[in-house]
PDB file of C-alpha atoms in Angstrom:
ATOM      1  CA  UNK A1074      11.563 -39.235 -92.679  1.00 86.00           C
ATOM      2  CA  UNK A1075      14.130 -39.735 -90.186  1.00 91.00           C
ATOM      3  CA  UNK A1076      16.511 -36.927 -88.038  1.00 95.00           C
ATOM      4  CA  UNK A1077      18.845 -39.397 -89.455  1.00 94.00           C
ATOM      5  CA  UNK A1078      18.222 -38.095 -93.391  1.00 93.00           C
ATOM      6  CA  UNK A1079      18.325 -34.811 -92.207  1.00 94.00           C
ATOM      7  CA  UNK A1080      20.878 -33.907 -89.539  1.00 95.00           C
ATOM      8  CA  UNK A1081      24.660 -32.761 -89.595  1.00 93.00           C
ATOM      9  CA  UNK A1082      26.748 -35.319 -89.502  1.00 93.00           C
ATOM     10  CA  UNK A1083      30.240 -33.492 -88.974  1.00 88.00           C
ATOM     11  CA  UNK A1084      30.419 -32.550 -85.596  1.00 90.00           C
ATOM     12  CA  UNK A1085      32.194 -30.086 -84.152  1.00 92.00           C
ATOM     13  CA  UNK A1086      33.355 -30.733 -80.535  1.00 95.00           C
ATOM     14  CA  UNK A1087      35.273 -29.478 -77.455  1.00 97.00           C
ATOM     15  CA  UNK A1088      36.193 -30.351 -74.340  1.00 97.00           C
ATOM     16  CA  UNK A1089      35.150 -28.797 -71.100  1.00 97.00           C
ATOM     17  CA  UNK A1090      37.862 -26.847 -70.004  1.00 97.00           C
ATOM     18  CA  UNK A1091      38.918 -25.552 -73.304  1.00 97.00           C
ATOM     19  CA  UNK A1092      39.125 -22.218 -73.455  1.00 96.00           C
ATOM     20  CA  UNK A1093      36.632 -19.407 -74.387  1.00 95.00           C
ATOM     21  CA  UNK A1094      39.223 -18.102 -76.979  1.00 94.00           C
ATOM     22  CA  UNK A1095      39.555 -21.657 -78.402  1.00 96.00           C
ATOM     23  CA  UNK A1096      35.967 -21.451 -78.866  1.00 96.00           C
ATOM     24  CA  UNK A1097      35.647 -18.089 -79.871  1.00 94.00           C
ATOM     25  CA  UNK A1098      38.284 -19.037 -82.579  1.00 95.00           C
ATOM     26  CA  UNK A1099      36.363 -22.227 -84.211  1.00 96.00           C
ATOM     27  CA  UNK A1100      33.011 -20.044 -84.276  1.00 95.00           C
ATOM     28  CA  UNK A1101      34.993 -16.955 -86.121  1.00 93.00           C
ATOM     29  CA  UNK A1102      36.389 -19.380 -88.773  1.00 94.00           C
ATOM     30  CA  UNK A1103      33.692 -21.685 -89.200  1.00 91.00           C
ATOM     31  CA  UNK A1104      30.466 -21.585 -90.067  1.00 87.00           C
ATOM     32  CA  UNK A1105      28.561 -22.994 -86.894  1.00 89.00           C
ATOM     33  CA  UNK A1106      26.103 -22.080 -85.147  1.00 93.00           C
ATOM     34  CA  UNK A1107      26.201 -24.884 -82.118  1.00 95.00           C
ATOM     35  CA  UNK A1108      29.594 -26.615 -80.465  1.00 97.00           C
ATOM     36  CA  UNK A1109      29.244 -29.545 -78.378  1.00 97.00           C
ATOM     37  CA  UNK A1110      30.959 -30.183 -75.120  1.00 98.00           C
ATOM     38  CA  UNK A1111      32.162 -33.806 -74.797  1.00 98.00           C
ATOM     39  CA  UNK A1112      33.861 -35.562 -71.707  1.00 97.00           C
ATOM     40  CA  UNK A1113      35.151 -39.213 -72.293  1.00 95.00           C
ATOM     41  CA  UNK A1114      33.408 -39.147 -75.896  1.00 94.00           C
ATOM     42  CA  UNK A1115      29.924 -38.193 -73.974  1.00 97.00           C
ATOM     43  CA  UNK A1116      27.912 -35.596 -74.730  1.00 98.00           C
ATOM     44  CA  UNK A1117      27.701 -32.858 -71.372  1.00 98.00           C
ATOM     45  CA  UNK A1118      27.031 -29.657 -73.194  1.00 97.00           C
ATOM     46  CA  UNK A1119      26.058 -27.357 -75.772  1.00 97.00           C
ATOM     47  CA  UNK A1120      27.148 -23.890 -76.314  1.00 97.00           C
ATOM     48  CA  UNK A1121      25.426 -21.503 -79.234  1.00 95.00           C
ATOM     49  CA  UNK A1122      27.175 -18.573 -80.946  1.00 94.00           C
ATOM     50  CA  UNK A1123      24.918 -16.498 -78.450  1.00 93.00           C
ATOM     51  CA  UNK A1124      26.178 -18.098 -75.003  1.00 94.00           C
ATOM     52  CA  UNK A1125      29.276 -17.064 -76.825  1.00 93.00           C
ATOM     53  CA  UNK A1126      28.368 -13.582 -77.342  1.00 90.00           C
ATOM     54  CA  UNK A1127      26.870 -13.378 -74.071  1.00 91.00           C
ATOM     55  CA  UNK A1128      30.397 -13.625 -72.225  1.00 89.00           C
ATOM     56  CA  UNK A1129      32.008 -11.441 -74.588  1.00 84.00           C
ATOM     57  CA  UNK A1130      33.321  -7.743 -74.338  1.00 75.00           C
ATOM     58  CA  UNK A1131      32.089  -5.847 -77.421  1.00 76.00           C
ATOM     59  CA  UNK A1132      35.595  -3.849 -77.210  1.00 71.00           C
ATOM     60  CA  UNK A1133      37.786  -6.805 -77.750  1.00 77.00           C
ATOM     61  CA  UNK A1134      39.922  -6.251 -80.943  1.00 74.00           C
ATOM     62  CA  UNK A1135      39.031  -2.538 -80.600  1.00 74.00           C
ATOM     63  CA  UNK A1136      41.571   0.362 -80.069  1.00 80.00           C
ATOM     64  CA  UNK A1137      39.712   0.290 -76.366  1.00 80.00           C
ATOM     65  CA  UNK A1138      40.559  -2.761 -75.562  1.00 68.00           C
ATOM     66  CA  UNK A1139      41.544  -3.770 -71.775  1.00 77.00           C
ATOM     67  CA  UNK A1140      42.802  -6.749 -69.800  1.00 78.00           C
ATOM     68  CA  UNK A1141      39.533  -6.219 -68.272  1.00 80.00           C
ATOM     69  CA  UNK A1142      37.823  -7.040 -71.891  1.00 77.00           C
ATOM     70  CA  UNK A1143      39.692  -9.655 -72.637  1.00 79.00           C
ATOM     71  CA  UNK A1144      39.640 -11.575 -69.020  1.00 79.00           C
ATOM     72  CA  UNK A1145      36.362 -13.646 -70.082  1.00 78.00           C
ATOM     73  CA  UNK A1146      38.416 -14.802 -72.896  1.00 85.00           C
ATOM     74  CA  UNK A1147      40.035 -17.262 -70.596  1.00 86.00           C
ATOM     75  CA  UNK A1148      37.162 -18.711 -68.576  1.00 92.00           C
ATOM     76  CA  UNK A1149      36.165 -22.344 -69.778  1.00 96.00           C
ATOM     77  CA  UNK A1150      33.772 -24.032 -71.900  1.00 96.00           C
ATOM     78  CA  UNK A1151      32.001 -25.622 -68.839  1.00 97.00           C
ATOM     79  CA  UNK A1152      31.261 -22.063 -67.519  1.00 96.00           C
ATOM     80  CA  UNK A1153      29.258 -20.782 -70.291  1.00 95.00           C
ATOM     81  CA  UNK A1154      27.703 -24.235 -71.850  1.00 96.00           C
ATOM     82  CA  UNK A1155      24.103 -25.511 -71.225  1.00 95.00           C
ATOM     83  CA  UNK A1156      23.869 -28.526 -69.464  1.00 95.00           C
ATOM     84  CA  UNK A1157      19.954 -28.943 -69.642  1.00 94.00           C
ATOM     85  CA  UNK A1158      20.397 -31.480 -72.546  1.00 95.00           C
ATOM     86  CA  UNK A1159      17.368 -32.211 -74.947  1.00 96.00           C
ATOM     87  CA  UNK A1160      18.873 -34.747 -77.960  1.00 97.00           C
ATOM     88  CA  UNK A1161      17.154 -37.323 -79.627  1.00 98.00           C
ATOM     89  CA  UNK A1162      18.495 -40.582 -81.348  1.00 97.00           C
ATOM     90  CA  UNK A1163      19.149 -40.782 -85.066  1.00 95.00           C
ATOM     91  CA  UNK A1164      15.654 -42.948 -85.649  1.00 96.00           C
ATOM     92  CA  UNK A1165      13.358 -40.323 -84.909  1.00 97.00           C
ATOM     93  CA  UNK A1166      11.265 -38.814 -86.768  1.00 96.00           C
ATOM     94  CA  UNK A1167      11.715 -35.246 -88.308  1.00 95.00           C
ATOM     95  CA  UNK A1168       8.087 -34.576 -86.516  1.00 95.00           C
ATOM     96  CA  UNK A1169      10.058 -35.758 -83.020  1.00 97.00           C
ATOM     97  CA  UNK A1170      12.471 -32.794 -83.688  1.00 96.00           C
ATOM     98  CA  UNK A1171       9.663 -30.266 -85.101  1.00 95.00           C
ATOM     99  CA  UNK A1172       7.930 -31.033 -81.101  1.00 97.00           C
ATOM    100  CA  UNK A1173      10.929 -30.320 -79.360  1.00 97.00           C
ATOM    101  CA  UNK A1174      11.425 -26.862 -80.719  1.00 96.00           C
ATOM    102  CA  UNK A1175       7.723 -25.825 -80.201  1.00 96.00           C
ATOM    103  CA  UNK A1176       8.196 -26.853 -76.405  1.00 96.00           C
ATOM    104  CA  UNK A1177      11.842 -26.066 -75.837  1.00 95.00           C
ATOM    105  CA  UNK A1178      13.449 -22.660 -76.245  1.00 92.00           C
ATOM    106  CA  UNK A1179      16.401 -24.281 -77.830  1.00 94.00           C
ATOM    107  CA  UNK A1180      18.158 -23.766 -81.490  1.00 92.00           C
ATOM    108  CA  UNK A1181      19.679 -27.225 -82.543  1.00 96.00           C
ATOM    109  CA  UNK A1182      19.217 -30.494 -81.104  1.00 98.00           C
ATOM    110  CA  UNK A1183      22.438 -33.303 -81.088  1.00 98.00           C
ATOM    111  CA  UNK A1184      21.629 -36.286 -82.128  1.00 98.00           C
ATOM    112  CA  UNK A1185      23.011 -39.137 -79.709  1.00 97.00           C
ATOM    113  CA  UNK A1186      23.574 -42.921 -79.780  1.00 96.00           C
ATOM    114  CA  UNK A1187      22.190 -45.203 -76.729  1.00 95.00           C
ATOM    115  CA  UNK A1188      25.528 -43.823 -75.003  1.00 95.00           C
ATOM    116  CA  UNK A1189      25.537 -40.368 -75.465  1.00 96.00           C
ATOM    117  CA  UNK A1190      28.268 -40.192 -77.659  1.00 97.00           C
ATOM    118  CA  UNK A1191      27.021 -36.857 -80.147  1.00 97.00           C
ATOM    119  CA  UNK A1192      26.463 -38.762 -83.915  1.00 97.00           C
ATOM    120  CA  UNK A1193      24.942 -35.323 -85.654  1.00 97.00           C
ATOM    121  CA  UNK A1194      23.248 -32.292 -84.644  1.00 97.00           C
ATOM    122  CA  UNK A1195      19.977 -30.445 -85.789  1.00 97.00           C
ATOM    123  CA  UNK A1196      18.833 -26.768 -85.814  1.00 94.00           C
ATOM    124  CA  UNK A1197      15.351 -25.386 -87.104  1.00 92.00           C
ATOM    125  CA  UNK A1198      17.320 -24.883 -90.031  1.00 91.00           C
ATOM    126  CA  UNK A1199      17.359 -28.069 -91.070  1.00 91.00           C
ATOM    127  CA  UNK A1200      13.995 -28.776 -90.611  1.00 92.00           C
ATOM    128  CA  UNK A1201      13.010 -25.966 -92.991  1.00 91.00           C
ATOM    129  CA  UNK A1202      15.170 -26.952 -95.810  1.00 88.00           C
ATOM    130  CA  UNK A1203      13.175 -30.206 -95.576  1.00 84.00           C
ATOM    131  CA  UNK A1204       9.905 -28.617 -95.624  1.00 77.00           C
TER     132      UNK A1204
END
């Protein structure tokens, strides 16, 4: 079976200097996991929910919030986003993806065309739904 059968095929994308409240935003009213970073329709980065939470001041939207808290909220995609890129194209095989995540500590892999535009993503998730 290929990624192709398996993978997510709505993408959800943003640019590189979007903001970390833009981001912040889509991942509080969607149900994602994984956004990636496109420049010029090319994939350049990926950023979890965690490298999310990572930047994040666990007093925003609390009575103890400061400007101080809420500063990260305005640094930019391209500042938190991993740009050690693993994808594969949409012809491999599920067992292609399955290798990846038992030598790569990552948690979704996009799914690119022969020009690194992003056609679909896919997380372990996936994988075990198919299994």
């Amino acid at each position: 079976m290929s990624i192709e059968d398996i993978m997510t095929k709505v993408v959800v994308s943003v640019r590189m200097d979007d903001s970390i409240k833009v981001i912040k935003n889509i991942f509080e009213n969607t149900s994602f996991h994984h956004l990636l970073v496109v420049s010029s329709g090319k994939l350049v980065g990926v950023i979890s929910d965690r490298d999310l939470l990572r930047v994040l001041n666990p007093n925003i939207g609390t009575v103890a919030e400061t400007h101080r808290d809420t500063a990260p909220l305005n640094k930019k995609a391209h500042q938190i986003m991993t740009r050690e890129l693993v994808t594969l194209p949409a012809d491999a095989e599920i067992s292609d993806a399955i290798a990846v995540f038992n030598t790569q500590t990552i948690s979704c892999i996009p799914i690119v065309d022969d020009k690194l535009k992003p056609v679909g993503i896919v997380s372990w998730r996936d994988i075990l739904r198919q299994l």
